[in-house]
Amino acid sequence: MIRAVAAALLFAGCLAAQTAPVPRIVAKDGRHALMVDGAPFLMLGAQANNSSAWPAMMPKVWPAIHALNANTLEIPIYWEQFEPGPGRFDTSTIDLLLQQAREHKVRLVLLWFGTWKNGSSHYTPMWMKRQRDRYPLIVGAKGRTVDSPSPHAPATLEADKRAFAAFMRHLKAVDPQRTVIMVQVENEPGSWGSIRDYSPAAQKLFDGPVPGELLSALGKQPGSWAQVFGADADEFFHAWSVARFVGQVAAAGKAEYPLPMYANAALRDPLKPGPPGSYESGGPTDNVIGIWKAAAPALDLVAPDIYMSDSARYLKVLELYHRPDNALFVPETGSSPAYARYFFSVLGNQGIGFSPFGVDYTGFSNAPLGAARMNEETLAQFALNYKVVGPMMREIAKLSFEGKVQAVAEEKETHSRTLDFGDWTAVVSYGTPGFGRGDNPRGNAEPTGRALVARLGPNEFLVTGLFCRVDFRNADSGKQREFLRVEEGAYANGVFKPSRLWNGDQTDWGLNFTSAPQVLRVTLGTF
Ligand code: DGJ
């Protein structure tokens, strides 16, 4: 009997694995959710170094992912490894990554290092590199070949579509569990060293009419690229051409297996953008997001890789990529401690995921050579974020999709922030003494503070933070706030389980958060 029940359960389990819904991104009222296993999911990500997706390296990857408390590993699939000979596919690395990710109970975002990797094509298979006439690079304005693949090469496009489709077909067959929740198509596509391709084939297209789809998407009148876009023509032409190519690769993959797909951007300065050519041209930089949307509808989103640690720029980038037609996702960001607090800024902008870059113990570091190698100490600030939010990531993702989450990170010159919930205002302050009124916060020695407040009910809030104080004010200035009940606890299976009440010193001057990962459910009243 017991055996029969066990067999039935096993069968049901297998069936559930087989029928787990395909992850997807949904939108409602201008907000977004990444749906995994049928419910909103918050990606607490970590991206490994470029050359780490090899069987020999994975034992140095997993310990760092666990040290970070990440729930998702972003890791490349190399075209040169996947298709060693034309039409001959080697799926062994994909299979190994899936098996190990399941053992480690971590999800995957796979990064297709295909035609573009950081504007070049260094990951195309050797048999392609040896036939540059068939798979050409772009030609610069002065006739010099530039180390960047041409988006106007039909053979390259066909080869990439075929390989990417084979990759997605295989994934569909071997991943009924949906271990892989998203796929990045190419890596930082575009070109360094030339604004566009000036080869005769490209020039002919440039001199021709702007495609009707783009005209109608941008509300422009017909004409040649130069007529319609003036000084922006070269850059916009390249953006359209690259996006068109990437969109077709994505569509070929989606036809096999419709996982969420995105393209990532090497950014331009969001506050003082230099002239075209001073940043990577053709990728989804903030000025051409609309062009990418029109050219590549198979992509679910375009995403910023943020390596600017000052808060003015960081926050501007979040604002630019958080749009009703674009879910905010930060697939790469710096991994030095100064970046950690921005995880909360991403949550405050309704982000669906965040991922520091270069997280593994292979010994490589993007920091100046001679700086500390990545280890638990350098990762500690990021690990704290995920330790606090990890156990309730499903609840936070759901509350965020409902528009109930506000979150902030400390800025150097701003020591206090107010979060407006209508009838209540949450006041977040940094560098306030543990005791005493928080009227004169001075900021932390380094800006490490961060806080999240989410509305749970009429007078009920979920509150957490690090290195900050959170207090509340009622909108009615004649009323003073009263903490009716402050429960510290944790979510288990969707239910908040209190472990103690805060009172006395812990609430008399506001709710003080140190480096301890603490989550509160706060019930407010007035007198
Ligand atoms: C951004 C790229 O997307 C990554 O693959 C990596 O090259 C980093 N820059 C720098 O290490």
XYZ file of C-alpha atoms in Angstrom, residues 27-508:
482
model
C 2.601 43.162 -17.431
C -0.335 44.869 -15.736
C -0.994 48.574 -15.188
C 2.552 49.374 -16.316
C 4.097 46.956 -13.818
C 5.860 43.661 -14.490
C 6.452 40.258 -12.970
C 8.732 37.414 -13.954
C 6.501 34.392 -13.521
C 8.305 31.213 -12.496
C 6.298 28.122 -11.595
C 3.186 30.219 -12.076
C 3.972 32.967 -9.537
C 6.028 36.182 -9.406
C 9.719 35.479 -8.811
C 12.450 37.884 -7.739
C 15.787 37.028 -9.260
C 18.567 37.280 -6.684
C 21.232 36.780 -9.291
C 24.968 36.406 -9.658
C 26.854 36.312 -12.953
C 29.997 34.231 -13.279
C 33.092 35.427 -15.107
C 33.203 35.076 -18.885
C 35.439 31.986 -18.987
C 33.895 30.124 -16.071
C 31.253 27.968 -17.814
C 33.601 25.006 -18.225
C 33.268 21.741 -16.291
C 36.695 22.297 -14.715
C 35.681 25.707 -13.386
C 32.224 24.995 -11.970
C 33.557 23.800 -8.586
C 34.918 27.334 -8.161
C 31.605 28.917 -9.152
C 29.105 27.243 -6.854
C 30.730 28.196 -3.514
C 30.571 31.881 -4.478
C 26.923 31.567 -5.531
C 26.105 30.051 -2.163
C 28.191 32.602 -0.244
C 26.031 35.238 -1.913
C 22.725 33.486 -1.060
C 21.810 33.871 -4.745
C 18.813 32.022 -6.160
C 19.894 32.359 -9.808
C 23.200 31.908 -11.637
C 23.739 33.772 -14.898
C 26.292 31.927 -16.993
C 27.331 31.890 -20.678
C 26.815 29.299 -23.383
C 29.650 29.740 -25.857
C 28.831 29.361 -29.541
C 32.395 28.139 -30.224
C 31.878 25.317 -27.714
C 28.289 24.555 -28.731
C 28.891 24.223 -32.491
C 32.453 22.945 -33.001
C 31.701 22.058 -36.640
C 28.984 23.449 -38.957
C 25.656 21.931 -37.891
C 27.317 19.707 -35.260
C 26.082 20.602 -31.805
C 27.641 19.715 -28.466
C 25.069 19.970 -25.690
C 27.291 18.584 -22.938
C 27.899 21.905 -21.178
C 24.212 22.798 -21.149
C 23.407 19.390 -19.675
C 26.096 19.724 -17.031
C 24.942 23.200 -16.011
C 21.348 22.007 -15.696
C 22.288 19.000 -13.620
C 24.514 20.981 -11.267
C 22.061 23.866 -10.923
C 19.364 21.407 -9.867
C 21.698 19.793 -7.343
C 22.503 23.230 -5.946
C 18.825 24.301 -6.030
C 19.631 27.378 -8.066
C 17.925 28.623 -11.250
C 19.809 29.607 -14.383
C 19.838 32.470 -16.836
C 21.830 31.309 -19.841
C 23.731 33.929 -21.834
C 24.072 33.183 -25.543
C 27.559 34.376 -26.435
C 26.817 34.258 -30.155
C 27.534 36.743 -32.936
C 28.210 39.575 -30.459
C 30.177 39.594 -27.242
C 30.981 43.131 -26.046
C 30.693 44.441 -29.606
C 33.085 41.877 -31.092
C 32.514 38.356 -32.332
C 35.178 36.473 -30.417
C 32.848 33.626 -29.448
C 31.899 32.608 -32.990
C 33.281 29.140 -33.817
C 36.728 28.904 -35.378
C 35.279 27.576 -38.632
C 33.456 30.892 -38.966
C 36.422 33.047 -37.991
C 38.366 31.336 -40.768
C 35.849 32.463 -43.389
C 35.713 36.202 -42.898
C 34.499 36.794 -46.450
C 31.394 34.748 -45.647
C 30.991 36.024 -42.072
C 32.293 39.597 -42.410
C 33.271 42.229 -39.894
C 32.135 45.811 -40.303
C 34.058 48.411 -42.248
C 34.749 51.758 -40.587
C 34.176 55.188 -42.167
C 37.761 55.264 -43.428
C 37.616 51.813 -44.987
C 39.408 49.956 -42.185
C 38.016 46.644 -40.959
C 36.726 46.916 -37.406
C 36.683 44.055 -34.872
C 32.889 43.867 -34.828
C 30.541 41.586 -36.791
C 28.429 43.057 -39.551
C 24.680 42.949 -38.929
C 24.247 42.959 -42.717
C 25.697 39.472 -43.281
C 22.972 36.964 -44.237
C 25.253 33.946 -43.665
C 26.110 35.073 -40.126
C 22.435 35.638 -39.362
C 21.432 32.233 -40.704
C 24.228 30.492 -38.796
C 23.332 32.238 -35.543
C 19.614 31.523 -35.957
C 20.323 27.865 -36.638
C 22.647 27.475 -33.643
C 20.439 29.432 -31.242
C 17.359 27.486 -32.356
C 19.243 24.216 -31.753
C 20.197 25.451 -28.281
C 16.610 26.365 -27.390
C 15.251 23.123 -28.908
C 17.588 21.135 -26.705
C 16.693 23.197 -23.648
C 13.026 22.522 -24.197
C 13.681 18.798 -24.376
C 15.842 18.553 -21.266
C 14.370 21.150 -18.927
C 10.754 20.316 -18.065
C 11.621 21.536 -14.528
C 12.249 25.072 -15.887
C 15.633 25.324 -14.220
C 16.411 27.926 -16.883
C 14.153 30.926 -16.375
C 15.483 33.400 -18.914
C 17.912 33.612 -21.838
C 20.110 36.522 -22.875
C 20.457 36.776 -26.649
C 24.038 37.860 -27.546
C 26.084 39.918 -25.101
C 26.305 43.694 -25.311
C 25.650 43.708 -29.070
C 26.794 46.695 -31.100
C 30.173 48.058 -32.136
C 33.134 49.789 -30.607
C 35.449 51.590 -33.006
C 32.853 52.615 -35.597
C 29.381 54.093 -35.345
C 28.090 51.803 -38.073
C 29.061 49.531 -40.948
C 30.246 51.552 -43.954
C 30.697 48.553 -46.277
C 29.102 48.948 -49.758
C 26.208 46.630 -48.790
C 25.513 48.607 -45.621
C 25.901 51.950 -47.413
C 23.274 50.925 -49.958
C 20.793 50.267 -47.167
C 21.755 53.493 -45.418
C 21.054 55.472 -48.585
C 17.688 53.751 -49.017
C 14.420 54.515 -47.212
C 13.900 54.062 -43.466
C 11.702 50.936 -43.037
C 7.996 51.676 -42.608
C 7.767 49.766 -39.314
C 10.296 52.072 -37.725
C 8.646 55.182 -39.154
C 5.294 54.236 -37.729
C 6.771 53.150 -34.363
C 8.475 56.530 -33.972
C 5.831 58.618 -35.727
C 8.188 59.871 -38.476
C 7.666 60.851 -42.102
C 9.297 58.754 -44.871
C 12.771 59.528 -46.161
C 16.335 58.266 -46.209
C 18.116 57.687 -42.872
C 19.916 61.014 -43.143
C 16.690 62.834 -44.037
C 14.667 61.323 -41.209
C 17.241 61.267 -38.419
C 19.802 63.940 -39.332
C 22.832 63.877 -37.018
C 21.579 60.665 -35.374
C 21.256 58.789 -38.670
C 24.464 56.711 -38.501
C 23.845 55.574 -34.940
C 20.122 54.912 -35.374
C 20.770 52.964 -38.585
C 23.236 50.750 -36.731
C 20.862 50.314 -33.772
C 18.069 49.261 -36.127
C 20.357 46.877 -38.027
C 21.811 45.212 -34.928
C 18.425 45.012 -33.201
C 16.825 43.553 -36.332
C 19.482 40.842 -36.417
C 19.248 40.053 -32.683
C 15.452 40.084 -32.870
C 15.515 37.475 -35.637
C 17.870 35.249 -33.640
C 15.576 35.600 -30.611
C 12.499 34.792 -32.730
C 14.159 31.643 -34.113
C 14.855 30.502 -30.549
C 11.422 31.438 -29.278
C 9.794 29.426 -32.046
C 11.439 26.389 -30.445
C 10.932 27.309 -26.799
C 9.395 30.621 -25.681
C 11.422 31.468 -22.585
C 11.729 35.161 -21.637
C 14.566 36.718 -23.641
C 16.489 39.948 -23.373
C 19.437 41.912 -24.742
C 21.865 43.749 -22.492
C 23.381 47.182 -23.043
C 26.820 48.670 -22.551
C 25.541 52.035 -21.368
C 26.320 55.572 -22.333
C 26.616 58.183 -19.615
C 22.962 58.780 -18.656
C 23.582 62.344 -17.433
C 26.145 63.686 -19.893
C 26.199 61.362 -22.901
C 29.232 61.962 -25.086
C 28.973 61.970 -28.898
C 28.075 58.731 -30.730
C 31.218 56.665 -30.948
C 32.318 57.521 -27.409
C 30.153 54.584 -26.258
C 29.215 51.294 -27.882
C 27.066 52.057 -30.932
C 24.051 50.009 -31.981
C 23.256 48.317 -28.684
C 20.161 49.133 -26.629
C 21.497 52.353 -25.083
C 18.878 54.610 -23.503
C 18.470 56.810 -26.609
C 17.513 53.898 -28.883
C 15.271 51.763 -26.661
C 12.316 52.680 -28.893
C 14.219 51.515 -31.982
C 15.066 48.200 -30.303
C 11.413 47.714 -29.295
C 10.276 48.233 -32.893
C 13.047 46.137 -34.453
C 13.102 43.180 -32.065
C 9.622 42.372 -30.752
C 10.743 38.828 -29.841
C 12.799 40.291 -27.009
C 10.885 40.722 -23.763
C 13.140 43.477 -22.506
C 16.376 45.370 -22.884
C 18.547 45.592 -19.801
C 21.283 47.881 -18.494
C 24.701 46.591 -17.386
C 25.506 49.173 -14.715
C 29.125 49.903 -13.906
C 28.731 53.477 -12.615
C 28.841 53.531 -8.859
C 27.704 57.116 -8.188
C 24.079 57.252 -7.184
C 23.032 60.071 -9.536
C 24.008 57.999 -12.563
C 22.893 54.670 -11.156
C 19.424 55.954 -10.312
C 19.075 57.719 -13.667
C 19.815 54.459 -15.480
C 17.150 52.656 -13.443
C 14.668 55.382 -14.334
C 15.516 55.141 -18.052
C 15.086 51.362 -18.291
C 12.028 51.109 -16.029
C 9.267 51.780 -18.527
C 5.702 50.575 -18.962
C 6.947 48.674 -22.035
C 10.146 47.414 -20.392
C 10.518 45.449 -17.174
C 13.520 46.632 -15.183
C 16.203 43.968 -14.874
C 19.867 44.590 -14.032
C 21.691 41.537 -15.409
C 25.143 42.902 -14.603
C 26.444 45.385 -12.110
C 29.730 46.022 -10.367
C 30.625 43.614 -7.586
C 32.581 45.993 -5.380
C 30.753 46.662 -2.079
C 29.690 50.181 -3.155
C 27.187 48.640 -5.596
C 25.441 46.356 -3.111
C 22.957 48.881 -1.741
C 21.528 49.529 -5.216
C 19.745 46.199 -5.017
C 17.208 48.122 -2.931
C 17.018 50.916 -5.524
C 16.213 48.254 -8.116
C 13.409 46.955 -5.877
C 12.214 50.541 -5.471
C 11.946 50.752 -9.252
C 9.864 47.582 -9.471
C 12.846 45.534 -10.723
C 12.458 41.825 -11.441
C 16.106 40.945 -10.831
C 19.624 42.082 -10.000
C 23.008 40.494 -10.488
C 26.558 41.504 -9.570
C 29.087 40.473 -12.199
C 32.125 38.213 -11.912
C 30.930 36.157 -8.977
C 33.120 33.074 -8.683
C 36.373 31.994 -7.098
C 38.326 31.429 -10.329
C 40.744 34.157 -9.266
C 39.882 36.757 -11.896
C 38.949 40.243 -10.786
C 37.697 43.230 -12.737
C 39.139 45.482 -10.034
C 42.613 46.849 -10.740
C 45.129 44.015 -10.758
C 46.573 43.680 -7.307
C 43.204 44.361 -5.645
C 41.611 41.708 -3.461
C 40.352 38.612 -5.263
C 36.701 37.855 -4.827
C 36.008 36.108 -1.549
C 33.337 35.967 1.135
C 34.512 39.241 2.575
C 34.264 41.176 -0.686
C 30.820 39.649 -1.311
C 29.485 40.284 2.200
C 27.368 43.373 1.422
C 25.649 41.573 -1.448
C 25.170 38.452 0.641
C 23.366 40.510 3.287
C 20.856 41.795 0.724
C 19.900 38.321 -0.381
C 19.907 36.978 3.166
C 17.273 39.539 4.147
C 15.111 39.299 1.040
C 15.727 35.675 -0.038
C 13.297 33.961 2.326
C 10.471 36.297 1.217
C 11.394 36.841 -2.428
C 8.067 35.423 -3.625
C 6.118 37.793 -1.324
C 8.227 40.798 -2.373
C 7.824 39.966 -6.076
C 4.049 39.684 -5.643
C 3.760 42.898 -3.599
C 5.932 44.659 -6.177
C 3.694 43.512 -9.032
C 0.752 44.918 -7.057
C 2.542 48.275 -6.726
C 2.921 48.076 -2.942
C 6.707 48.138 -2.539
C 8.916 51.171 -2.006
C 12.638 50.829 -1.425
C 15.653 53.126 -1.371
C 19.431 53.141 -0.993
C 21.536 55.771 0.731
C 22.980 58.594 -1.383
C 26.107 60.347 -0.209
C 24.631 63.784 0.368
C 21.071 62.774 1.272
C 20.701 61.443 4.800
C 16.957 61.021 4.907
C 14.216 59.981 2.461
C 10.455 59.865 2.768
C 8.333 57.201 1.124
C 4.810 58.341 0.457
C 2.049 55.777 0.999
C -0.802 58.308 1.040
C -2.228 58.102 4.558
C 1.196 57.143 5.927
C 4.725 58.315 5.178
C 7.733 56.152 5.961
C 10.819 58.159 6.902
C 14.140 56.438 6.251
C 17.200 58.035 7.864
C 20.863 57.145 7.825
C 23.441 57.761 10.530
C 20.987 58.489 13.344
C 22.019 57.601 16.905
C 20.371 54.437 18.258
C 18.607 56.498 20.910
C 17.111 59.935 20.438
C 15.035 61.710 17.849
C 16.149 61.280 14.284
C 15.886 64.951 13.341
C 19.489 65.354 12.356
C 20.713 62.263 10.545
C 24.319 62.587 9.419
C 24.605 59.663 7.042
C 26.704 56.538 7.433
C 30.483 56.902 7.104
C 30.105 55.148 3.744
C 26.674 55.204 2.068
C 25.629 51.658 2.928
C 22.066 52.237 4.129
C 19.050 50.676 2.431
C 15.413 50.109 3.304
C 12.272 48.506 1.975
C 8.717 49.226 3.069
C 5.706 47.438 1.615
C 2.066 47.967 2.379
C 0.330 44.845 3.665
C -2.973 46.346 4.773
C -4.673 49.603 5.810
C -2.311 50.276 8.757
C 0.069 47.392 8.283
C 3.525 47.416 6.671
C 6.366 45.028 6.007
C 9.625 46.775 6.871
C 13.237 45.780 6.488
C 16.545 47.524 6.058
C 20.253 47.636 6.765
C 22.205 50.448 8.445
C 19.204 52.770 8.725
C 16.222 53.822 10.803
C 12.638 53.633 9.572
C 9.828 55.547 11.230
C 6.310 56.523 10.180
C 4.264 59.694 10.119
C 0.542 59.951 9.648
C -0.669 62.235 6.865
C -2.857 64.010 9.408
C -0.309 66.274 11.119
C -2.550 66.566 14.193
C -2.075 62.887 14.918
C 0.988 61.136 16.310
C 1.937 57.680 15.229
C 1.794 54.810 17.613
C 3.380 51.399 17.113
C 0.449 49.166 18.054
C 2.514 46.090 17.358
C 5.939 45.456 15.851
C 6.579 41.802 15.090
C 9.939 40.470 13.969
C 9.591 37.304 11.964
C 9.951 35.535 8.661
C 7.749 34.212 5.897
C 7.278 30.458 5.696
C 5.110 29.062 2.900
C 3.567 32.439 2.281
C 2.643 33.085 5.934
C 4.436 35.586 8.199
C 5.537 33.786 11.362
C 6.480 36.161 14.201
C 9.336 35.147 16.485
C 9.221 38.087 18.928
C 7.728 41.544 19.462
C 9.894 44.657 19.316
C 9.181 47.245 21.993
C 11.038 49.530 24.422
C 14.474 50.544 23.120
C 13.790 48.752 19.849
C 10.836 51.008 18.971
C 10.932 54.112 21.199
